[in-house]
PDB file of C-alpha atoms in Angstrom:
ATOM      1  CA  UNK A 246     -22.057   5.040 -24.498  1.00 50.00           C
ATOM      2  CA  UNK A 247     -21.906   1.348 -24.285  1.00 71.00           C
ATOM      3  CA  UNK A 248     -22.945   0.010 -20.945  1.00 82.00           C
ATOM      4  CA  UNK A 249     -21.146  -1.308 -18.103  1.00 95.00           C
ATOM      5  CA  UNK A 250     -20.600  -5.334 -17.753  1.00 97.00           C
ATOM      6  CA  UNK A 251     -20.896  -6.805 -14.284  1.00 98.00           C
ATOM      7  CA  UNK A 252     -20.810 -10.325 -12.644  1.00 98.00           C
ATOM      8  CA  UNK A 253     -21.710 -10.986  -9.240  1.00 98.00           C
ATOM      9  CA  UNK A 254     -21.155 -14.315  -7.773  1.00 98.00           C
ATOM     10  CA  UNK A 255     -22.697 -15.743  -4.353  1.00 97.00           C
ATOM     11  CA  UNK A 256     -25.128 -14.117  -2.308  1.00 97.00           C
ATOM     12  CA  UNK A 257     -27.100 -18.093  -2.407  1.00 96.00           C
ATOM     13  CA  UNK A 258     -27.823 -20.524   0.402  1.00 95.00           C
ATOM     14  CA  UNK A 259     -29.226 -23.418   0.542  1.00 96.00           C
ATOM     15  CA  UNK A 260     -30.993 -24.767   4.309  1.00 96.00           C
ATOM     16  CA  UNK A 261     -31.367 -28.634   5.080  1.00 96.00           C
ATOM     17  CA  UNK A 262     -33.908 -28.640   8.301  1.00 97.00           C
ATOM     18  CA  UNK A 263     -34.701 -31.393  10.824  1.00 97.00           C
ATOM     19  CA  UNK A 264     -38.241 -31.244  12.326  1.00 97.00           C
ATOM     20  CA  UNK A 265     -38.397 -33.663  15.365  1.00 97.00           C
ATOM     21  CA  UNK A 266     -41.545 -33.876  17.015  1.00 97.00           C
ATOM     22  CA  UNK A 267     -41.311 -36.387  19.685  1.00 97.00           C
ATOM     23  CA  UNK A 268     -40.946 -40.079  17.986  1.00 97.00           C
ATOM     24  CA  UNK A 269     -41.355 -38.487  14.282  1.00 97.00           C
ATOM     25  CA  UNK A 270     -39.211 -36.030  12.775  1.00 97.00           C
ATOM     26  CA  UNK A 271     -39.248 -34.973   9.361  1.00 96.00           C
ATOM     27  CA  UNK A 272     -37.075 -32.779   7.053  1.00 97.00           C
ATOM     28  CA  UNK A 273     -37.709 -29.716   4.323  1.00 97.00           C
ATOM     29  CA  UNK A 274     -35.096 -27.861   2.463  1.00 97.00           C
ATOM     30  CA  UNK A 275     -35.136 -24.010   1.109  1.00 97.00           C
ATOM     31  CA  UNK A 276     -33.060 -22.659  -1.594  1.00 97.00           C
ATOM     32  CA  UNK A 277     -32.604 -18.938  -0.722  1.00 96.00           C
ATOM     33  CA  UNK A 278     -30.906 -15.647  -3.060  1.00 96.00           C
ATOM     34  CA  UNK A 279     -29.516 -12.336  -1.222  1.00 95.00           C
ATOM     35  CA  UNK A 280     -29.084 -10.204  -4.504  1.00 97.00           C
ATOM     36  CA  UNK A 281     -32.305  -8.624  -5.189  1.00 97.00           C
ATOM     37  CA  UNK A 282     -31.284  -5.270  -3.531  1.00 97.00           C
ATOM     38  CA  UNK A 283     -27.706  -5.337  -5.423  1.00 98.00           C
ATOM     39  CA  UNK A 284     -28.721  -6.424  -8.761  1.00 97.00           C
ATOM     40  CA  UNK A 285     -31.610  -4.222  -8.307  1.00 97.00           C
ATOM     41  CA  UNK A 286     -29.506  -1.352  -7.702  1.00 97.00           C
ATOM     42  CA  UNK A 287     -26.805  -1.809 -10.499  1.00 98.00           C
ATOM     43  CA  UNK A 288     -29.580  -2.685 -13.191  1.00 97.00           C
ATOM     44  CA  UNK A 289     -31.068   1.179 -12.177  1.00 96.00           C
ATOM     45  CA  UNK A 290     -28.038   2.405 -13.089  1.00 95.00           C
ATOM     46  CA  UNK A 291     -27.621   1.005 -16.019  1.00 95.00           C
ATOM     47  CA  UNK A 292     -25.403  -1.853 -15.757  1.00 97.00           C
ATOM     48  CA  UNK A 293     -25.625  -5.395 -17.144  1.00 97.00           C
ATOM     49  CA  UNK A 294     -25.813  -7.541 -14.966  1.00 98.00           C
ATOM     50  CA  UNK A 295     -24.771 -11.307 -14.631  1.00 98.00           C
ATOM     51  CA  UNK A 296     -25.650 -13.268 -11.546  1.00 98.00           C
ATOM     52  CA  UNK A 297     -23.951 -16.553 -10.726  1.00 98.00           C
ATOM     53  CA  UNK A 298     -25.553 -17.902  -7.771  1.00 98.00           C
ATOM     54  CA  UNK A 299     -22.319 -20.072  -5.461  1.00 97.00           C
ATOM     55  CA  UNK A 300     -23.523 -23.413  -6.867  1.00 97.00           C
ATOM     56  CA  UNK A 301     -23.810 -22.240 -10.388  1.00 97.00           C
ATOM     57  CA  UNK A 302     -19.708 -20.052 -10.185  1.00 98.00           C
ATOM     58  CA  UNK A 303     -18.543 -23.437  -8.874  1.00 97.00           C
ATOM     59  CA  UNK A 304     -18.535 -24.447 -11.943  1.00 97.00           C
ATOM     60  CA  UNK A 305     -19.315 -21.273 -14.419  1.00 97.00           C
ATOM     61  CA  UNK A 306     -16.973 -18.499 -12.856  1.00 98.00           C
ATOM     62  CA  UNK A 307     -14.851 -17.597 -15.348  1.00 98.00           C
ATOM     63  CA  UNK A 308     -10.889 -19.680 -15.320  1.00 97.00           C
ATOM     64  CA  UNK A 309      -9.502 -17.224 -17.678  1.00 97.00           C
ATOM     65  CA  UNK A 310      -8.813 -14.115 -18.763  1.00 95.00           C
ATOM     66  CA  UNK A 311     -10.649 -14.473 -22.113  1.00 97.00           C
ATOM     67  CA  UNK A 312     -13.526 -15.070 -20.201  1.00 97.00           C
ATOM     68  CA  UNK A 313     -13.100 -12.345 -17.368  1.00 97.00           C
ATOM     69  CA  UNK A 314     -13.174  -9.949 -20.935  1.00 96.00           C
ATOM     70  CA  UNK A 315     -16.384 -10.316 -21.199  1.00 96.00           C
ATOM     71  CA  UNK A 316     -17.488  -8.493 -17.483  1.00 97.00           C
ATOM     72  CA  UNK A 317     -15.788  -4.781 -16.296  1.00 97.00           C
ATOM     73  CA  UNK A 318     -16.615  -5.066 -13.077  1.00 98.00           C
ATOM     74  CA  UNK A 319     -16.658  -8.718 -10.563  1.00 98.00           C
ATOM     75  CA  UNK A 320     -18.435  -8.650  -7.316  1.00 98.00           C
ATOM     76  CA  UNK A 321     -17.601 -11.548  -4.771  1.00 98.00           C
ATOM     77  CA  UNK A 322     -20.073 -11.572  -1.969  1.00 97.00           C
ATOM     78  CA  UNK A 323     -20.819 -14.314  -0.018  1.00 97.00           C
ATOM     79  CA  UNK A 324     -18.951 -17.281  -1.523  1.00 98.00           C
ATOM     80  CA  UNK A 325     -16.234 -18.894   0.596  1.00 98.00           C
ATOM     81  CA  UNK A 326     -12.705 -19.589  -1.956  1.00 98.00           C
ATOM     82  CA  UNK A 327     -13.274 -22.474  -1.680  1.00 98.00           C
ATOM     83  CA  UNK A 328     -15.930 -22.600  -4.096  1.00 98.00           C
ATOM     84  CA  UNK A 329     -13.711 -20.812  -6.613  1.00 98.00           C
ATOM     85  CA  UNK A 330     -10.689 -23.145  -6.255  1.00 97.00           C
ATOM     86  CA  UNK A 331     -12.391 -26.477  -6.308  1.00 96.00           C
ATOM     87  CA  UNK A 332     -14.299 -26.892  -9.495  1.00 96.00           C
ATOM     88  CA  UNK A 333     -15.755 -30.101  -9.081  1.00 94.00           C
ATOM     89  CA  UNK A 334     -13.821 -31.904 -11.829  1.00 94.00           C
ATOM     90  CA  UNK A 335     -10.715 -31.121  -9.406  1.00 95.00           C
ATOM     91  CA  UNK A 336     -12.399 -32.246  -6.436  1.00 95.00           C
ATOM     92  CA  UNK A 337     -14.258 -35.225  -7.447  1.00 93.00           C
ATOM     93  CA  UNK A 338     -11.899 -36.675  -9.866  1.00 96.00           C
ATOM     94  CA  UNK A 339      -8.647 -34.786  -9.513  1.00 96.00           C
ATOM     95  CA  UNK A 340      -8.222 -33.192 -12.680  1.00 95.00           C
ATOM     96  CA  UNK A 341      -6.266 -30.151 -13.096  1.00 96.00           C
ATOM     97  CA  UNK A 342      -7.549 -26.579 -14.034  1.00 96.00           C
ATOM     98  CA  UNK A 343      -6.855 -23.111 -13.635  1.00 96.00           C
ATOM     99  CA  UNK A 344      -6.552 -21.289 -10.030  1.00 97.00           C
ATOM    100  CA  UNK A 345      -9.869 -18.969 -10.786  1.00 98.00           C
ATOM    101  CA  UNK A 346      -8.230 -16.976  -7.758  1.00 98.00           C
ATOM    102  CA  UNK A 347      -4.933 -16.123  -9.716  1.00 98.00           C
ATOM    103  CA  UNK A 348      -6.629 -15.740 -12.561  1.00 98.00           C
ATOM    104  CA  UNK A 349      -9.072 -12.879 -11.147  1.00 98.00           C
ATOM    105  CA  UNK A 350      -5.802 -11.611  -9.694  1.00 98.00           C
ATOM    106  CA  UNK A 351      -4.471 -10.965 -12.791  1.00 98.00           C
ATOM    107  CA  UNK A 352      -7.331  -9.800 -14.652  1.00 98.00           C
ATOM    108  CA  UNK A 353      -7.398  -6.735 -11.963  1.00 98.00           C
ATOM    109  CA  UNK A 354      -4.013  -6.198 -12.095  1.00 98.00           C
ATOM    110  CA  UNK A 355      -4.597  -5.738 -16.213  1.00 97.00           C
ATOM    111  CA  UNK A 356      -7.340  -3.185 -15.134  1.00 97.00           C
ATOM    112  CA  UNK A 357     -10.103  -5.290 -14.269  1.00 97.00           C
ATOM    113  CA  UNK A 358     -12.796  -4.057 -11.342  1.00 98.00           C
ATOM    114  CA  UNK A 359     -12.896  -6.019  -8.034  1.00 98.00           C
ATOM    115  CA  UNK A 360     -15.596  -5.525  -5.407  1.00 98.00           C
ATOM    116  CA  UNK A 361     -15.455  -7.840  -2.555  1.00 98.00           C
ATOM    117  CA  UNK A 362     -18.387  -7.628  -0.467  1.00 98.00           C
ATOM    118  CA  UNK A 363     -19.116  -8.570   3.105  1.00 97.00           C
ATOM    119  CA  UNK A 364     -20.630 -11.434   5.035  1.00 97.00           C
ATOM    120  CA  UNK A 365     -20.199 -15.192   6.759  1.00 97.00           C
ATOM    121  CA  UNK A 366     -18.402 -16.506   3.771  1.00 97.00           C
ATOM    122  CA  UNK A 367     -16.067 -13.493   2.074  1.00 98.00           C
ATOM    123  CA  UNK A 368     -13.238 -11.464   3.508  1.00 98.00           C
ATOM    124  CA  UNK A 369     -12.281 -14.820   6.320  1.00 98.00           C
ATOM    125  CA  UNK A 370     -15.420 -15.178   7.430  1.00 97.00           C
ATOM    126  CA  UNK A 371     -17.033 -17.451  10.165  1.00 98.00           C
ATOM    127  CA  UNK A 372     -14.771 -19.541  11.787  1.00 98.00           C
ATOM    128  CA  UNK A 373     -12.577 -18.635   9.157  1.00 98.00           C
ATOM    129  CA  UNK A 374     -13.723 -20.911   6.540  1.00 98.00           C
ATOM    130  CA  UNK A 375     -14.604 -18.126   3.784  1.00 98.00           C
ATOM    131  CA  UNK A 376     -10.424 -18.471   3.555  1.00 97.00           C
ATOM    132  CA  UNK A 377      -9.515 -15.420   1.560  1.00 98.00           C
ATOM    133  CA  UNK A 378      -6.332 -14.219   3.773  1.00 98.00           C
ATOM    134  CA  UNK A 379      -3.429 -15.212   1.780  1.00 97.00           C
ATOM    135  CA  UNK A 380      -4.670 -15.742  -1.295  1.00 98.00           C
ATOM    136  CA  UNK A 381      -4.756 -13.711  -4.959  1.00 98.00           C
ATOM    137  CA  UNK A 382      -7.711 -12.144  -4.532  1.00 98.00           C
ATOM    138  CA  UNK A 383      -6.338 -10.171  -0.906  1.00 98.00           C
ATOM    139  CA  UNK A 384      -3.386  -9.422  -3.094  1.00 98.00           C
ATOM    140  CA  UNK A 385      -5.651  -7.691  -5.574  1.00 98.00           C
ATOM    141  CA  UNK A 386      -8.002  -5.867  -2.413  1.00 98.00           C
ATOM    142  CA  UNK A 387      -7.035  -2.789  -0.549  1.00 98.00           C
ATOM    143  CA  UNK A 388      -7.074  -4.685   2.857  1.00 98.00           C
ATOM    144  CA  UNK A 389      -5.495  -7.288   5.037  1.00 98.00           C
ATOM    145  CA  UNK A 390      -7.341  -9.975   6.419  1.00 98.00           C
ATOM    146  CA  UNK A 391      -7.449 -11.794   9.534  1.00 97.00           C
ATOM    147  CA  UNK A 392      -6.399 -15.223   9.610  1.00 97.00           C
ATOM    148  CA  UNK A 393      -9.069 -15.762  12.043  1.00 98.00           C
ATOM    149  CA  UNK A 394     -12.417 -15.459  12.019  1.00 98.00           C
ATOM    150  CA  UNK A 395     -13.367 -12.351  11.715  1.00 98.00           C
ATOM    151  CA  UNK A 396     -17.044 -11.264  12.068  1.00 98.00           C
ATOM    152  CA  UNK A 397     -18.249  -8.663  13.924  1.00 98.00           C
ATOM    153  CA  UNK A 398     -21.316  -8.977  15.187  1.00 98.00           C
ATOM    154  CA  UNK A 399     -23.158  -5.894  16.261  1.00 97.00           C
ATOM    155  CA  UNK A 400     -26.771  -7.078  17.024  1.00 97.00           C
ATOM    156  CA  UNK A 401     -27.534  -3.605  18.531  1.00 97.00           C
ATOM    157  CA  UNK A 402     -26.709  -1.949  15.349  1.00 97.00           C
ATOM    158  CA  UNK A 403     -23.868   0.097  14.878  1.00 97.00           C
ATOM    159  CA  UNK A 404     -23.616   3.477  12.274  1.00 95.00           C
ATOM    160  CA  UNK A 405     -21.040   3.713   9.285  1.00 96.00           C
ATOM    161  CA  UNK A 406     -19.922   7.316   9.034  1.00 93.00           C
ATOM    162  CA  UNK A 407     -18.160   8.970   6.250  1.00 93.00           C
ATOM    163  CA  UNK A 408     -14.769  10.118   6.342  1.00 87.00           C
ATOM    164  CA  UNK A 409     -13.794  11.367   2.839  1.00 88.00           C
ATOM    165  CA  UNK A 410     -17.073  12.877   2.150  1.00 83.00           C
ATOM    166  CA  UNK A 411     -15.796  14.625  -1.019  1.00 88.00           C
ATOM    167  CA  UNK A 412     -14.719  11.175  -2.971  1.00 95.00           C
ATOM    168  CA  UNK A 413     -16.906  10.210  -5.827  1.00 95.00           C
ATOM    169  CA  UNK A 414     -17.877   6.672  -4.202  1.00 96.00           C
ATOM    170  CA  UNK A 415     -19.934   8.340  -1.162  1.00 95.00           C
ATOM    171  CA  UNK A 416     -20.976  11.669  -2.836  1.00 93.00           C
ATOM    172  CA  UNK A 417     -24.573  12.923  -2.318  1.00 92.00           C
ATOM    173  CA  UNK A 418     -24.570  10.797   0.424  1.00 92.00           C
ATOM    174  CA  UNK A 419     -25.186  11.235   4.177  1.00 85.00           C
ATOM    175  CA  UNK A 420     -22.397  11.768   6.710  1.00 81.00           C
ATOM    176  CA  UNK A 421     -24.085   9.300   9.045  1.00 83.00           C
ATOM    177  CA  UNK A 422     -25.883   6.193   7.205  1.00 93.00           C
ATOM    178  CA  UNK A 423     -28.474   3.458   8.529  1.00 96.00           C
ATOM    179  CA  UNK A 424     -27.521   1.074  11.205  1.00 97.00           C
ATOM    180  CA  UNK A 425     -25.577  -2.206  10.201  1.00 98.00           C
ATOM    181  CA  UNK A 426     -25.895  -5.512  12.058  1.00 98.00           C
ATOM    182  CA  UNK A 427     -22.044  -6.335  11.342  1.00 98.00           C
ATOM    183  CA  UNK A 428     -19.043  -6.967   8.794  1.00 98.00           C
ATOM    184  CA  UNK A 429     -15.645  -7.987   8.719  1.00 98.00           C
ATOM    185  CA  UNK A 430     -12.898  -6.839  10.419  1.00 98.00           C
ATOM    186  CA  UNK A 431     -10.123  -5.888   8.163  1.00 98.00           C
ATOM    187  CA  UNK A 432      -7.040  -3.473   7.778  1.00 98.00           C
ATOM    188  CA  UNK A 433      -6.311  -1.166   5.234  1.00 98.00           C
ATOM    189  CA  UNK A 434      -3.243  -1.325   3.554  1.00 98.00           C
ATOM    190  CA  UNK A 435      -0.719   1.587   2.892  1.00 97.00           C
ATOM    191  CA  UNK A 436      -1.710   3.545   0.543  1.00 96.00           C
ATOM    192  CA  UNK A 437      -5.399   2.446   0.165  1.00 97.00           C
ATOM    193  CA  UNK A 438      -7.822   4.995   0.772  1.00 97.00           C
ATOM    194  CA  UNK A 439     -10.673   4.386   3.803  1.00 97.00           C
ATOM    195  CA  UNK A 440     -14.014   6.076   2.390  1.00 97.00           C
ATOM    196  CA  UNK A 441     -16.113   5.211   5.651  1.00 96.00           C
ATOM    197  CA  UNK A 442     -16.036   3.424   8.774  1.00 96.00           C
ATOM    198  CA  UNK A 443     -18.082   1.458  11.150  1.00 96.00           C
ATOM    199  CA  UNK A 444     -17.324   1.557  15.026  1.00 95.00           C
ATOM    200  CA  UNK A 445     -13.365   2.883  13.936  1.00 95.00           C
ATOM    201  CA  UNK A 446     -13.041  -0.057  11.409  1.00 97.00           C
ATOM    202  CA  UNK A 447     -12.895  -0.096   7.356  1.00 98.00           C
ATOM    203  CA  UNK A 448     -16.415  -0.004   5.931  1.00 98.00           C
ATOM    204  CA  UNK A 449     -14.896   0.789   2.707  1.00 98.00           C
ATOM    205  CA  UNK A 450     -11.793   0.933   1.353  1.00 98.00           C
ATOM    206  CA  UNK A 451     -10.130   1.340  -2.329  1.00 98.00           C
ATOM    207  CA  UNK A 452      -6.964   0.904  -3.651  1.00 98.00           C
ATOM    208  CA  UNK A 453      -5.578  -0.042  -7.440  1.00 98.00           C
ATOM    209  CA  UNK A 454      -3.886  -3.218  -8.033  1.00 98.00           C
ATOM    210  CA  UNK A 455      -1.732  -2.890 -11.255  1.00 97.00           C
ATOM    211  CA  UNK A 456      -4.178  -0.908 -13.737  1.00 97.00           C
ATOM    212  CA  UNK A 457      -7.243  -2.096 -11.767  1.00 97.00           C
ATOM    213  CA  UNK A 458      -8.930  -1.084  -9.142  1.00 98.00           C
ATOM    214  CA  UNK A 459     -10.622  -2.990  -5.697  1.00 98.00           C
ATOM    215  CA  UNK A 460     -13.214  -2.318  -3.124  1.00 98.00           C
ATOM    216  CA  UNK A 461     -14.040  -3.800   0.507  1.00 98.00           C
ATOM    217  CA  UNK A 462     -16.833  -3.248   1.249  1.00 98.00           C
ATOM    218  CA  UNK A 463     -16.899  -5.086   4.417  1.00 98.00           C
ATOM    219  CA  UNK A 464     -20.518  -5.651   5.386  1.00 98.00           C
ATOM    220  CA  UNK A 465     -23.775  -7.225   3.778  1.00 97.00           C
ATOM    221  CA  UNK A 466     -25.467  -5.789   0.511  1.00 97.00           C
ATOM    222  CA  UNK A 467     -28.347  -7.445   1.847  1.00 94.00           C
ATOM    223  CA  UNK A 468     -30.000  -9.617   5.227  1.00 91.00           C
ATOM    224  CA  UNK A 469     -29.166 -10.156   7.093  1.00 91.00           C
ATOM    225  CA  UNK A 470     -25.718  -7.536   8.902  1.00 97.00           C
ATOM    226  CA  UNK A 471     -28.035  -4.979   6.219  1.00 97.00           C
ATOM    227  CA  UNK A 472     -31.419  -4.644   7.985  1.00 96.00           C
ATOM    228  CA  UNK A 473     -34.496  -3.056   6.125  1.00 96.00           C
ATOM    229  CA  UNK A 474     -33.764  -0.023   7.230  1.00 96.00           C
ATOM    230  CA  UNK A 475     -30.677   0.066   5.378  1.00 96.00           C
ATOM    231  CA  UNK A 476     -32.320  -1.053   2.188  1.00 96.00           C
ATOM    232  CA  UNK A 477     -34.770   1.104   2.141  1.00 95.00           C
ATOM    233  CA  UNK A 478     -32.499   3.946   2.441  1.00 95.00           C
ATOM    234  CA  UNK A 479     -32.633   6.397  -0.132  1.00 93.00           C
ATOM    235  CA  UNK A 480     -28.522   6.235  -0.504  1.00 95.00           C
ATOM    236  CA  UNK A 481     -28.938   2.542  -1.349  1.00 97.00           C
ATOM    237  CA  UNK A 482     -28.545   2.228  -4.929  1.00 97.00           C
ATOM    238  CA  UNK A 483     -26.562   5.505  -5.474  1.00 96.00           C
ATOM    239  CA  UNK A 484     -24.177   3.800  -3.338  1.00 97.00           C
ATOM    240  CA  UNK A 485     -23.461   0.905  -5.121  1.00 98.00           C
ATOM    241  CA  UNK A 486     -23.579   2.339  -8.360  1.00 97.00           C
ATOM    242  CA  UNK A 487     -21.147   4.631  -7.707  1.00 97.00           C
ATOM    243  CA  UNK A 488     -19.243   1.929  -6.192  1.00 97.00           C
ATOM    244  CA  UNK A 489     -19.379  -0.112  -9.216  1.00 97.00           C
ATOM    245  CA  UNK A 490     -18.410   2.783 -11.400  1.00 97.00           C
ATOM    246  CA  UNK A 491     -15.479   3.789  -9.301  1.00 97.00           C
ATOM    247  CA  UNK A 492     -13.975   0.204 -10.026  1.00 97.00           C
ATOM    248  CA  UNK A 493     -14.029   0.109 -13.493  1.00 96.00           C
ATOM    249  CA  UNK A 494     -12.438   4.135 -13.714  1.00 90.00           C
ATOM    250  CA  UNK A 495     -15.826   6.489 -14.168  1.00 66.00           C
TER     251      UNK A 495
END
């Protein structure tokens, strides 16, 4: 059996810090990645796996469906639309290319996997600048968004629980999971299917779009709303993989 193709795209920050001490200040920068846990997890399950870190998609995701071919499965986490609509030839010298949001649109609804995943800058995101709500891509997801920001910030920790324990997503799995630090506050749509919740809210939710299928998964796959514990759990990578496999039909 030939293996499963999946790209993820985001889960990269870059931070640009000031150092003042007294008169002199000073400045270092840090490039960080989030997807060791993820890509970990789908490569252990056998996937390929293509990561396009949110500078690199700017310009790499795929703008059309002959290139979408080459993937089964495409995980958004972390990367504002922004970054998918504005390739830099558009933005810095106005030149006109495909919407890569329609386009991914389409390729679900012509049985493509989607997988949105949590954070500051998917679903709307902080201050509402991740700016999904309205576009192609919450036409292709199982949810409605908030026009708003819509974090949720639960610094106590709060505890997803499973509600359709049977489904193949969440199977082997415990009822009650690690403690999350937050996610994104969405609705489920009619007819979508909520797998598991987090303080009464959609933790994940599927749905098919056309001949596809879509997942929310609406908080982190890593740091920082995921804390160690809930890496470390031994549901981790059984979880996504069956995630993954879900949205690309078995």
């Amino acid at each position: 059996m030939s293996r499963k193709r999946v790209l993820i795209a985001g889960e990269s920050w870059t931070v640009h810090s000031i150092h003042q001490k007294g008169f002199d200040s000073f400045t270092t920068t840090e490039y960080e990645e989030g997807v060791d846990a993820l890509r970990s997890a789908l490569l252990a399950g056998g996937w390929d796996v293509t990561y396009q870190p949110a500078h690199v998609a700017a310009t790499s995701f795929p703008a059309t469906a002959q290139e979408l071919s080459a993937y089964d499965c495409v995980i958004l986490s972390d990367i504002g639309a922004n970054t998918l609509l504005l390739h830099p030839r558009t933005f810095k010298h106005a030149e006109a290319r495909p919407d890569r949001l329609m386009v991914l649109r389409d390729w679900v609804a012509a049985g493509g996997g989607l997988i949105m995943v949590g954070g500051y800058l998917t679903f709307q995101g902080i201050d509402a600048k991740a700016r999904y709500h309205g576009t192609p891509i919450e036409e292709a997801l199982p949810v409605t968004m908030s026009p708003y920001d819509d974090r949720t910030e639960r610094p106590d920790g709060v505890q997803p629980e499973t509600t359709a324990k049977n489904h193949e997503i969440v199977a082997g799995l415990d009822v009650t999971w690690p403690a999350i630090l937050g996610y994104n506050a969405v609705t489920a749509k009619p007819g979508a299917e909520v797998l598991t919740t987090v303080a009464g809210d959609p933790l994940i939710t599927i749905g098919h779009y056309g001949k596809g299928r879509s997942v929310a998964f609406t908080s982190d796959c890593g740091p920082h709303w995921a804390p160690p514990e809930f890496l470390a759990w031994d549901g981790y990578n059984r979880l996504w993989q069956q995630m993954a496999a879900w949205s690309v039909g078995g």
